[in-house]
Short mmCIF file of N, CA and C in Angstrom, two decimals:
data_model
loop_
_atom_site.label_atom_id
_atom_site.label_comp_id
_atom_site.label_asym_id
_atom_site.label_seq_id
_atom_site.Cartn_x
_atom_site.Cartn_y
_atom_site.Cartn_z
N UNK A 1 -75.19 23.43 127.56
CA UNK A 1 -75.47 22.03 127.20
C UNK A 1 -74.20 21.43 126.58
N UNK A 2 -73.79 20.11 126.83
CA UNK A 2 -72.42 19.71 126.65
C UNK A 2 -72.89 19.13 125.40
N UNK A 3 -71.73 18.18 125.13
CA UNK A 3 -72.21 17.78 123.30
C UNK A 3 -73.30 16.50 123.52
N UNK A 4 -73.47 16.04 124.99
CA UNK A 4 -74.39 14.59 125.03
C UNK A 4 -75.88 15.27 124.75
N UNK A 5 -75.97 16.70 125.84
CA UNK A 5 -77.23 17.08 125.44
C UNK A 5 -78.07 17.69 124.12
N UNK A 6 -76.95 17.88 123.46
CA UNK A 6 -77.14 17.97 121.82
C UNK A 6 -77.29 16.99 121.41
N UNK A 7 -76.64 15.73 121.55
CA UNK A 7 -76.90 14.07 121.22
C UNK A 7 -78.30 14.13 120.86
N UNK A 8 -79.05 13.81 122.54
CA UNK A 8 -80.61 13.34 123.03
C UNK A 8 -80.90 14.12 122.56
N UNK A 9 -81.00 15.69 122.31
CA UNK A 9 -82.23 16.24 121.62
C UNK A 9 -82.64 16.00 120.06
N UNK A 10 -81.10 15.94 118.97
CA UNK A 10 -81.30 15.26 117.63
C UNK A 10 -81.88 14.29 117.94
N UNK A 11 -81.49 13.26 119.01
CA UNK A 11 -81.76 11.94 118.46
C UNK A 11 -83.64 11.83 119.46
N UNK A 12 -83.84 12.80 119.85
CA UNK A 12 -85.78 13.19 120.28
C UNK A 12 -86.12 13.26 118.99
N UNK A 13 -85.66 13.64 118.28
CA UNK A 13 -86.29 15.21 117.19
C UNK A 13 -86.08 14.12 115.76
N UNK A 14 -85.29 13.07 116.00
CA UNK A 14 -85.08 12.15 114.94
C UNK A 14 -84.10 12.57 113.18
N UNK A 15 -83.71 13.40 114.13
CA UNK A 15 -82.43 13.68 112.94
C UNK A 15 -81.60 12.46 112.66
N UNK A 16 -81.40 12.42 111.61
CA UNK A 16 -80.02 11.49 111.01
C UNK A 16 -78.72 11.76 111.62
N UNK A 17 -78.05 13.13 111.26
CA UNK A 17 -76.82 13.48 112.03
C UNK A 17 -76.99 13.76 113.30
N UNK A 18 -76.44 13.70 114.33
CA UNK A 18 -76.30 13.77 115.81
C UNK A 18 -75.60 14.88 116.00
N UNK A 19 -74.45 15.13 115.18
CA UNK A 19 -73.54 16.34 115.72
C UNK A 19 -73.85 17.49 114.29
N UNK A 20 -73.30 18.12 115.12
CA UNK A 20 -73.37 19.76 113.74
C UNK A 20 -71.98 20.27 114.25
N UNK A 21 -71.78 21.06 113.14
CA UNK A 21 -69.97 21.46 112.97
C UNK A 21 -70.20 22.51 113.86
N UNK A 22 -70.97 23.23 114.52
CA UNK A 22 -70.85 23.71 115.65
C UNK A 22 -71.61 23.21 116.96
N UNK A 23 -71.15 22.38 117.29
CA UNK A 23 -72.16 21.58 118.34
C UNK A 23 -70.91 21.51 119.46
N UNK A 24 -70.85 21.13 120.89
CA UNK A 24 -69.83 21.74 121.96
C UNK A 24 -69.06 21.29 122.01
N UNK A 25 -68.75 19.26 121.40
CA UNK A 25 -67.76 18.60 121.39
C UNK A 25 -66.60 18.86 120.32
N UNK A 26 -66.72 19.75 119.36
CA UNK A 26 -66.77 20.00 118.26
C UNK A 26 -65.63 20.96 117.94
N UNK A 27 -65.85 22.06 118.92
CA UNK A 27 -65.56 23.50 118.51
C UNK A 27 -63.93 23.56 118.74
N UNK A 28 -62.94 22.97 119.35
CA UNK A 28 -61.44 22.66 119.51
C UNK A 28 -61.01 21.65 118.19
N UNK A 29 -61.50 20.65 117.87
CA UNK A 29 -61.37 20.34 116.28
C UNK A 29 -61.46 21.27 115.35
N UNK A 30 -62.80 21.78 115.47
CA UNK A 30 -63.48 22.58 114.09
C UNK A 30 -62.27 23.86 113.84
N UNK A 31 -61.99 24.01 115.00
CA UNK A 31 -60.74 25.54 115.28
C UNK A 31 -59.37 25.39 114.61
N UNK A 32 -59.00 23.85 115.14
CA UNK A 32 -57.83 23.51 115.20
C UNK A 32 -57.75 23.42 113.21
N UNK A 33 -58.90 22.61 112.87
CA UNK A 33 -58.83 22.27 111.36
C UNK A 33 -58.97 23.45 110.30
N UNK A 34 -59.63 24.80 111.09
CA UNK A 34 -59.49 26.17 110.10
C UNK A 34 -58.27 26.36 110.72
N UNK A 35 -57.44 26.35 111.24
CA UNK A 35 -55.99 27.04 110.99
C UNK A 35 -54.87 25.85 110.29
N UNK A 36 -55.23 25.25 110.14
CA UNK A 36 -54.05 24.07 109.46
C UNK A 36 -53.94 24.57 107.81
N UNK A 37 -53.33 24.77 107.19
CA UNK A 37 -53.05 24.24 105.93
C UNK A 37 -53.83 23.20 105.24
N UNK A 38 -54.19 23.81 104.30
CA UNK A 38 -55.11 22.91 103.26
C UNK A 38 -54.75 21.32 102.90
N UNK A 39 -53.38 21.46 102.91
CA UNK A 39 -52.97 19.99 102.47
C UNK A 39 -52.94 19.22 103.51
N UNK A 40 -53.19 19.72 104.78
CA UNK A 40 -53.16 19.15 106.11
C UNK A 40 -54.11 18.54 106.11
N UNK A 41 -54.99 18.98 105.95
CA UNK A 41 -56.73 19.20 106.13
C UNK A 41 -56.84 17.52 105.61
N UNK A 42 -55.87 17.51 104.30
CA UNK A 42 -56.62 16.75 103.19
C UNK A 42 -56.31 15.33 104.15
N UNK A 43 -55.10 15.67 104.43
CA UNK A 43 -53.99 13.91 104.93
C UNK A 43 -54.60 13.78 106.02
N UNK A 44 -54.70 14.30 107.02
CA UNK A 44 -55.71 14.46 108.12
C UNK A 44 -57.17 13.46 107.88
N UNK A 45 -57.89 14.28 106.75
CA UNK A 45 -59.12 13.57 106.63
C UNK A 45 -59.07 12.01 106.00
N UNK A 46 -57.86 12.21 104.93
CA UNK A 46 -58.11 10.84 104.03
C UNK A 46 -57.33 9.90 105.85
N UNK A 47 -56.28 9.97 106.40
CA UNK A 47 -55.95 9.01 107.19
C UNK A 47 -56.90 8.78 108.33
N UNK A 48 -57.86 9.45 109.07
CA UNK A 48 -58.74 9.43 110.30
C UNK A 48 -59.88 8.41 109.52
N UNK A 49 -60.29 8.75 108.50
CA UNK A 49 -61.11 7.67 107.88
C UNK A 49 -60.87 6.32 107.16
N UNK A 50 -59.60 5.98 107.22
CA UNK A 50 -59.18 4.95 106.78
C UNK A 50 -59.72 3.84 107.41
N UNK A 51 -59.89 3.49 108.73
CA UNK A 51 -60.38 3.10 109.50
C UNK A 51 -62.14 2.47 109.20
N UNK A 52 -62.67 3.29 109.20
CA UNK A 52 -63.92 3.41 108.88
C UNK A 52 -64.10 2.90 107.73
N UNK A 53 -63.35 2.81 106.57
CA UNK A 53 -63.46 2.85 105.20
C UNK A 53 -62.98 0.84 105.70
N UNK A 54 -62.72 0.54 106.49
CA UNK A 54 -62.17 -0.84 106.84
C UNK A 54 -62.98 -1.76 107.53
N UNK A 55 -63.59 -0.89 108.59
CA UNK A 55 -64.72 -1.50 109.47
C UNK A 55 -65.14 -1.91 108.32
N UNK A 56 -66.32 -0.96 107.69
CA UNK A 56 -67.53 -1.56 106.42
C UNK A 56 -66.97 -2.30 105.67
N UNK A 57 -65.72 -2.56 105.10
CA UNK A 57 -65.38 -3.52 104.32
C UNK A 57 -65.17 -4.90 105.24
N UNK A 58 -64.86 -4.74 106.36
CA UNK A 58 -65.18 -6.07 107.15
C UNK A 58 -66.24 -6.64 107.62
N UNK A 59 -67.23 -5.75 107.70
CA UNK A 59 -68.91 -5.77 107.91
C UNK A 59 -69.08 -6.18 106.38
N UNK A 60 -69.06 -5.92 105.66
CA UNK A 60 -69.79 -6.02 104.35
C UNK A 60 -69.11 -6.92 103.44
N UNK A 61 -68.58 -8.02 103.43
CA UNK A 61 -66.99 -8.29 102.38
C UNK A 61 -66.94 -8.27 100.66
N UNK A 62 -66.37 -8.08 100.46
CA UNK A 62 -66.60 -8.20 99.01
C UNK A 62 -67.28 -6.31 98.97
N UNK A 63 -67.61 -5.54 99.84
CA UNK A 63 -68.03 -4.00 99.26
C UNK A 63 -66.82 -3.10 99.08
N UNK A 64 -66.45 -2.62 98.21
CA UNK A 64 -65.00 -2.14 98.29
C UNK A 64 -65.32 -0.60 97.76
N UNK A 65 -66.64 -0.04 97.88
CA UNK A 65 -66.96 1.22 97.15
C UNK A 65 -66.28 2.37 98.78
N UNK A 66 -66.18 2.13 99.95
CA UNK A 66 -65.27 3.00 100.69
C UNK A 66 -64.17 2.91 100.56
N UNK A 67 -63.65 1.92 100.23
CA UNK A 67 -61.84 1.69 99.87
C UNK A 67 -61.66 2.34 98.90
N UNK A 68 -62.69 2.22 97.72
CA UNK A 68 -62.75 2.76 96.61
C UNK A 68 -62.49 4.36 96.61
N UNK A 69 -63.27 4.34 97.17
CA UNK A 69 -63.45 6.07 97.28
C UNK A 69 -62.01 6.96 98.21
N UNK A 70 -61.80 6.05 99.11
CA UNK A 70 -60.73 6.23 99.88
C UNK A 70 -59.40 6.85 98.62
N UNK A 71 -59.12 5.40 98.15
CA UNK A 71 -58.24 5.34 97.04
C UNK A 71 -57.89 6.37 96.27
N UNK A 72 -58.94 6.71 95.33
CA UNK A 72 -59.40 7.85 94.49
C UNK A 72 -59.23 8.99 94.85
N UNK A 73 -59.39 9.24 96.05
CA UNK A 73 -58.88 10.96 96.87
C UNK A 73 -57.98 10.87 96.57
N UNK A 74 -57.19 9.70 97.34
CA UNK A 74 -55.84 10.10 97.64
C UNK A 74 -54.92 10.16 96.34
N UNK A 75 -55.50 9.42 94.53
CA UNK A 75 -54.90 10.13 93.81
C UNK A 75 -55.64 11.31 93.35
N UNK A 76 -56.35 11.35 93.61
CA UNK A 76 -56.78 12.94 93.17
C UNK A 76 -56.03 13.92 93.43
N UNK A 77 -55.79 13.71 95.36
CA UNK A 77 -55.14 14.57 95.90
C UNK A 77 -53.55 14.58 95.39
N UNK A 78 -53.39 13.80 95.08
CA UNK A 78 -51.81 13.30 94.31
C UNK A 78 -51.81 14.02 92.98
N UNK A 79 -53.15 14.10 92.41
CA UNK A 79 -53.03 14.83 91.06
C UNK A 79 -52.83 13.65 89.83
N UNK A 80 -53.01 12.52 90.81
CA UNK A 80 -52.66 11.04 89.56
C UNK A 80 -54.42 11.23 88.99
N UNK A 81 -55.57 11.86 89.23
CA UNK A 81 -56.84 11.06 88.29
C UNK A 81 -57.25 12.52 88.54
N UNK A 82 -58.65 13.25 88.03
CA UNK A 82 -59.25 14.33 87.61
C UNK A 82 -60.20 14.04 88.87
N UNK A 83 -61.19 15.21 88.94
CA UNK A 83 -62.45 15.20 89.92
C UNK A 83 -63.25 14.37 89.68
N UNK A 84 -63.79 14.13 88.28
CA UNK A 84 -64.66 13.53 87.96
C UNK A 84 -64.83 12.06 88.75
N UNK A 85 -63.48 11.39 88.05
CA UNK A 85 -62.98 10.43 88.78
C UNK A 85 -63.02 9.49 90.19
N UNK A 86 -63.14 11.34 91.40
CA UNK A 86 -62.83 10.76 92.22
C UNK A 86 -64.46 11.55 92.82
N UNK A 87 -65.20 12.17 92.18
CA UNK A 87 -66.82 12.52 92.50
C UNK A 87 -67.85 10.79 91.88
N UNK A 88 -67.53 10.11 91.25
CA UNK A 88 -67.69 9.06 90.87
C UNK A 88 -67.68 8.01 92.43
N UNK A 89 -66.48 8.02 92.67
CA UNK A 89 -66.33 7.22 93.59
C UNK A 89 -66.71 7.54 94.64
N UNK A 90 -66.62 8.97 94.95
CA UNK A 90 -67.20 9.69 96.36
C UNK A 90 -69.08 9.21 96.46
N UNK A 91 -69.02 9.37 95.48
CA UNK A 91 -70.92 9.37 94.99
C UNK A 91 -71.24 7.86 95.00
N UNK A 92 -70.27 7.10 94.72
CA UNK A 92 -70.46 5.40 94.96
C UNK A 92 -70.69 5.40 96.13
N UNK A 93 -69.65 5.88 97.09
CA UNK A 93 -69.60 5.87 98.78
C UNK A 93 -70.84 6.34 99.31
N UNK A 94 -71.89 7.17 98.80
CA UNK A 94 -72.86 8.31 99.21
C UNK A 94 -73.74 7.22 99.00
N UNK A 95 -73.63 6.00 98.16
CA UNK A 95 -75.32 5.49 97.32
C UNK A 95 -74.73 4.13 98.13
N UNK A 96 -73.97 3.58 99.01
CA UNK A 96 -73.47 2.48 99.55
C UNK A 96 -74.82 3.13 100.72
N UNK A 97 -74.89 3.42 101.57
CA UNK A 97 -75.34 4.58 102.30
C UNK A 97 -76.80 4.09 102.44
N UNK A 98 -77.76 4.46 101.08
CA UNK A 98 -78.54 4.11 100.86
C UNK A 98 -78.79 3.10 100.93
N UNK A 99 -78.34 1.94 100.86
CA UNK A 99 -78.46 0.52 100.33
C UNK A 99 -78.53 -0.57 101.61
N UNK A 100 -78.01 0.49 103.13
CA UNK A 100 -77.37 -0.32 103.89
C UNK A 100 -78.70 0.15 105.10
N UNK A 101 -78.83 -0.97 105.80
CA UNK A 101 -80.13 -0.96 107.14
C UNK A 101 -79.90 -0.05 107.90
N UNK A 102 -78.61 -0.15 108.43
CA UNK A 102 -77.95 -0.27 109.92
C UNK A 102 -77.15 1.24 109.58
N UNK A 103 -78.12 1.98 110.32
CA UNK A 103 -77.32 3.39 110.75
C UNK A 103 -76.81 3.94 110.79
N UNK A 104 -75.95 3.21 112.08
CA UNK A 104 -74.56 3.15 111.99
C UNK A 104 -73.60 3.09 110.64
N UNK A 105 -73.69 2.06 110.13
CA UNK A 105 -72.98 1.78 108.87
C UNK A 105 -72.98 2.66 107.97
N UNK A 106 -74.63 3.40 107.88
CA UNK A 106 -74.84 4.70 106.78
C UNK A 106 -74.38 5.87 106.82
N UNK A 107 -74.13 5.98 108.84
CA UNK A 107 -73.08 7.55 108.75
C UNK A 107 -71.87 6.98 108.38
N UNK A 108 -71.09 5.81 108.85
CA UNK A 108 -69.54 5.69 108.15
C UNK A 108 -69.24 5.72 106.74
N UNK A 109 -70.24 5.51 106.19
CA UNK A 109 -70.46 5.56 104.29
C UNK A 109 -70.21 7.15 104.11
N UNK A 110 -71.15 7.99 104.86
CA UNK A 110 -71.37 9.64 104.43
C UNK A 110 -70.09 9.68 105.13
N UNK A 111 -69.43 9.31 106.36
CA UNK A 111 -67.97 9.99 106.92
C UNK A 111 -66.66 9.80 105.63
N UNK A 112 -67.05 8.57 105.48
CA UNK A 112 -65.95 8.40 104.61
C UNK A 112 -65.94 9.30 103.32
N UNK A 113 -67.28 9.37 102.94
CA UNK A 113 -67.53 10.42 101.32
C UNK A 113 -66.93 12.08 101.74
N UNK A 114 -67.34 12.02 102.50
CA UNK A 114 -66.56 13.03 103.51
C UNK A 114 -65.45 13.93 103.69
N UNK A 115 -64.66 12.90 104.34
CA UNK A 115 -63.34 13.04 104.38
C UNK A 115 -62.61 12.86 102.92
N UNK A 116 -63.04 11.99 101.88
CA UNK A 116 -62.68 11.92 100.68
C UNK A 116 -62.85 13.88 99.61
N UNK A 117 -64.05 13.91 99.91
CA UNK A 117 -64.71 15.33 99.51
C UNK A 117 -63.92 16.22 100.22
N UNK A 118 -63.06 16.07 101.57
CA UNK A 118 -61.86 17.50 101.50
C UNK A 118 -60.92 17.76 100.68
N UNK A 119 -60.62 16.83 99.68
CA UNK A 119 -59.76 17.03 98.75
C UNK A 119 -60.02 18.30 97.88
N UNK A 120 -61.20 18.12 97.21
CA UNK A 120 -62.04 19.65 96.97
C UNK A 120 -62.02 20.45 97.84
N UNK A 121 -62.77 20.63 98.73
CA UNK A 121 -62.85 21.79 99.68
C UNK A 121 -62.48 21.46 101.28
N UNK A 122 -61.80 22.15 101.50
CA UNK A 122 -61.41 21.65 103.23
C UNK A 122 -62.33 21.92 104.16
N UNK A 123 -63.49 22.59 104.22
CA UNK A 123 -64.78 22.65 104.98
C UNK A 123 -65.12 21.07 104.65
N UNK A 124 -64.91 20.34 103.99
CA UNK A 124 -65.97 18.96 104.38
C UNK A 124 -65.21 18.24 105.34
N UNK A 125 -63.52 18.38 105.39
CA UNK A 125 -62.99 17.88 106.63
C UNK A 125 -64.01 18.10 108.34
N UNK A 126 -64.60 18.50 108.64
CA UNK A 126 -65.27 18.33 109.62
C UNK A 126 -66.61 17.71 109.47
N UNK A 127 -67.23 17.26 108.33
CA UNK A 127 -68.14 16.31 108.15
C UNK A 127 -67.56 14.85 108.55
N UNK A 128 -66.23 14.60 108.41
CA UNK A 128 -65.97 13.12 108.90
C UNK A 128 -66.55 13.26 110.35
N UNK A 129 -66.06 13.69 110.85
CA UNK A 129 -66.19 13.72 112.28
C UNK A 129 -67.90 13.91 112.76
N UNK A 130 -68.61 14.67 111.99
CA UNK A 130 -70.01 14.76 112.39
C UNK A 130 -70.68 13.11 111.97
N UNK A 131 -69.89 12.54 110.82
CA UNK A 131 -70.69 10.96 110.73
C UNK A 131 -70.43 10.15 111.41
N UNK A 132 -68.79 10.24 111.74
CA UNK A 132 -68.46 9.15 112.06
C UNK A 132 -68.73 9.10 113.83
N UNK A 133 -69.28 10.06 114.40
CA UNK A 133 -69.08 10.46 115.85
C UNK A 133 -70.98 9.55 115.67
N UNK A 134 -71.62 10.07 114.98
CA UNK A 134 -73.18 10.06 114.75
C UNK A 134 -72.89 8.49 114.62
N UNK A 135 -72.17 7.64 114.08
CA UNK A 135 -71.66 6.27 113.85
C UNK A 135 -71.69 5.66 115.12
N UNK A 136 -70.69 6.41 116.02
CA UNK A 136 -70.58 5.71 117.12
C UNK A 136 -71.59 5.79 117.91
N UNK A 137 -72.81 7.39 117.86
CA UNK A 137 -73.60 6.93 119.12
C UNK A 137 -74.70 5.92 118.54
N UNK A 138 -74.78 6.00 117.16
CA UNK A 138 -75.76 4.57 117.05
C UNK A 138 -75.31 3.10 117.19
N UNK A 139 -74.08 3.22 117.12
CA UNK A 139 -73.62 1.84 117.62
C UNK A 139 -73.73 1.40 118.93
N UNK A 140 -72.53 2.32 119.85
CA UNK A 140 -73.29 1.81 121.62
C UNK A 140 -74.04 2.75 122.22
N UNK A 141 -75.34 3.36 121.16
CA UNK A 141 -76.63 4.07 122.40
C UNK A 141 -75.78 4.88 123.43
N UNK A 142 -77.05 5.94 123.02
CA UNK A 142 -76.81 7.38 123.92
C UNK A 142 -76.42 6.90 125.43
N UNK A 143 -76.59 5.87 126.05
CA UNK A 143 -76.05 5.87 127.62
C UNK A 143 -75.09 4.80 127.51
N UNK A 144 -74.35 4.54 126.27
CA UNK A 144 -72.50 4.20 126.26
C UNK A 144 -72.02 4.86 125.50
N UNK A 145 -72.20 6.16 125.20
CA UNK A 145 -71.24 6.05 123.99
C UNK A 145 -70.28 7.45 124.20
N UNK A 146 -70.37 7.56 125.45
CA UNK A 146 -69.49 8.83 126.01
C UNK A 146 -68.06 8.60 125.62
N UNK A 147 -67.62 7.66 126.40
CA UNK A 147 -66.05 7.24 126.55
C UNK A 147 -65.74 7.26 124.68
N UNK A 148 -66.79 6.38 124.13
CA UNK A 148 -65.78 5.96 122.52
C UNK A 148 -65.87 7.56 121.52
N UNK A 149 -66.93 8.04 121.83
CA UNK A 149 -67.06 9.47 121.73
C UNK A 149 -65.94 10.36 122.24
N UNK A 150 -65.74 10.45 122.86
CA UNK A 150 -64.61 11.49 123.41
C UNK A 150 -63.35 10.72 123.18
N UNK A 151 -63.12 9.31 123.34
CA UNK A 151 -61.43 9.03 123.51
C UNK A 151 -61.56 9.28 121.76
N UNK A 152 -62.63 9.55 120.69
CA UNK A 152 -62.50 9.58 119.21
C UNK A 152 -62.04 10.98 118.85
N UNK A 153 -62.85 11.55 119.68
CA UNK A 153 -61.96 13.42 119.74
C UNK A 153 -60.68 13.60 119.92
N UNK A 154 -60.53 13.15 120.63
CA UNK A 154 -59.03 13.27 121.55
C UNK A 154 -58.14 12.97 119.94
N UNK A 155 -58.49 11.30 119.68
CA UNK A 155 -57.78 10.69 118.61
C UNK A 155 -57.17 11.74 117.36
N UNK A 156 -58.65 12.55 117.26
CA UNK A 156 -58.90 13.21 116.14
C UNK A 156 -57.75 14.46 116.14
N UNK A 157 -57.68 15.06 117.23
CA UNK A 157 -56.91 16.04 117.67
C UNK A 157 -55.27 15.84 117.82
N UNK A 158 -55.42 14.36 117.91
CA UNK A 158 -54.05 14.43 118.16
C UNK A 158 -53.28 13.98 116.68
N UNK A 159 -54.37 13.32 115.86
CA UNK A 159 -53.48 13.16 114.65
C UNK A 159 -53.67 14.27 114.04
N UNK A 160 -54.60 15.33 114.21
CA UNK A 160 -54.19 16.32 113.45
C UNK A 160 -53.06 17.21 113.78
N UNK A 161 -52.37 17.22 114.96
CA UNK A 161 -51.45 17.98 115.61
C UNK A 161 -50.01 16.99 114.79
N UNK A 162 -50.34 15.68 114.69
CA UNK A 162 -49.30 15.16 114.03
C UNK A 162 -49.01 15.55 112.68
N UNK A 163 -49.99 15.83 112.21
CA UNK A 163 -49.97 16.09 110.68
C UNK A 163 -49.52 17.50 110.61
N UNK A 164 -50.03 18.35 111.11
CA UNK A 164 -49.69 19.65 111.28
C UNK A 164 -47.81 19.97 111.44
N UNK A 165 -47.54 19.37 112.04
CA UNK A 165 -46.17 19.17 112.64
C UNK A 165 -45.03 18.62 111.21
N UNK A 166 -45.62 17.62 110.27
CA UNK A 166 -45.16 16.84 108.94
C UNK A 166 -44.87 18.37 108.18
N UNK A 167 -43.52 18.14 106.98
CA UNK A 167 -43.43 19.22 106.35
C UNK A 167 -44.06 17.95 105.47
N UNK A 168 -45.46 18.46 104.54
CA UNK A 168 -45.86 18.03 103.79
C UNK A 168 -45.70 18.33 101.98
N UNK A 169 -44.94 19.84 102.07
CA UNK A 169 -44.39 20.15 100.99
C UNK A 169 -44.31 18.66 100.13
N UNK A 170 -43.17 18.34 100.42
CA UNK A 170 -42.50 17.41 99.21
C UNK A 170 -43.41 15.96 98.67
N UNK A 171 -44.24 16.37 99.15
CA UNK A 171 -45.02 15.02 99.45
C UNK A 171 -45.98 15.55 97.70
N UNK A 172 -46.05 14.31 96.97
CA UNK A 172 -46.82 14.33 95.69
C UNK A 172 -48.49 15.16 95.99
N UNK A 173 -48.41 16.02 94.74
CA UNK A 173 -49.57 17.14 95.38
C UNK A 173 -50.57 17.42 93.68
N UNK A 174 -51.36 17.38 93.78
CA UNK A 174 -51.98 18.00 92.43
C UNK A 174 -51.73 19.50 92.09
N UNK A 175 -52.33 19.99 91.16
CA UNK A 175 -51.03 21.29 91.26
C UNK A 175 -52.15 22.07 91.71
N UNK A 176 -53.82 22.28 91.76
CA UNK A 176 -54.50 23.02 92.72
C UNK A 176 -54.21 22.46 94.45
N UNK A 177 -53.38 22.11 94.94
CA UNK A 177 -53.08 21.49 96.50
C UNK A 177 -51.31 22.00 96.54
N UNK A 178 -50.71 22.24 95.39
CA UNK A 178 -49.36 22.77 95.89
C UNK A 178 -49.24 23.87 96.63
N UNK A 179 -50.17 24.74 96.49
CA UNK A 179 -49.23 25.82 97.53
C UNK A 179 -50.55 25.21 98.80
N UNK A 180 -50.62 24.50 99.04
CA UNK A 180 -51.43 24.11 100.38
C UNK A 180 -52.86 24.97 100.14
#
């Protein structure tokens, strides 16, 4: 079964998430992101969701709790603010979520908390990708959403190969993220 027929059966069965970190579209990301370097993981996740963290602020104006949260990783990950700090804002992003009708919009809230939350642990780096993919098939429905689905993999793969490639050493690091 390819990753569409995993799609239709969550979305029979009425699950919220559509994809699982081992589901078929999945497994060349999920691979690629356990062999990278931790600090990879992080720049990887905070930049693929930037995006997302932009849509909802253009859908929503004036909501700035994904920017927010965005923000906050990235000094966390910098080592400029504490966890607390940036579990505050992650957890703002998580309760935006709640608040919002439209589906769609509620997995890009959890993608973005997400990708923010690899800063802590690099296993949540593949939760962006399970929301934000679950994002797109509620946006154009299981019989369009092949093409924006897959050209989003591709995307995904290729900025992580970019990042991978960056000597990220010198780059401002908290001192649990220095040795990667």
């Amino acid at each position: 079964m390819d990753w569409m027929g995993e799609v239709r059966e969550r979305l029979r069965r009425g699950n919220a998430i559509l994809f699982s970190k081992n589901s078929a579209g999945l497994a060349d990301l999920r691979a690629a992101l356990e062999g990278v370097e931790r600090r990879v993981a992080v720049l990887w996740a905070l930049d693929v969701s930037s995006r997302a963290a932009e849509a909802l602020e253009e859908r929503y104006p004036g909501e700035s709790r994904p920017r927010q949260a965005l923000e906050t990783a990235r000094l966390w990950a910098a080592g400029r603010v504490k966890m607390p700090a940036a579990r505050q804002a992650i957890l703002g992003c998580h309760g935006l979520a709640k608040e919002l009708d439209d589906p769609a919009d509620r997995a890009l809230c959890h993608a973005v908390a997400q990708a923010c939350s690899t800063v802590h642990t690099p296993g949540h780096a593949i939760g962006f990708p399970l929301y934000e993919l679950t994002a797109l098939v509620r946006r154009y429905g299981p019989d369009n959403c092949r093409e924006p689905v897959e050209s989003r993999l591709s995307d995904y793969r290729r900025r992580l190969a970019d990042w991978a490639e960056r000597d990220v050493s010198g780059m401002e690091w908290a001192a649990f993220l220095k040795n990667g």
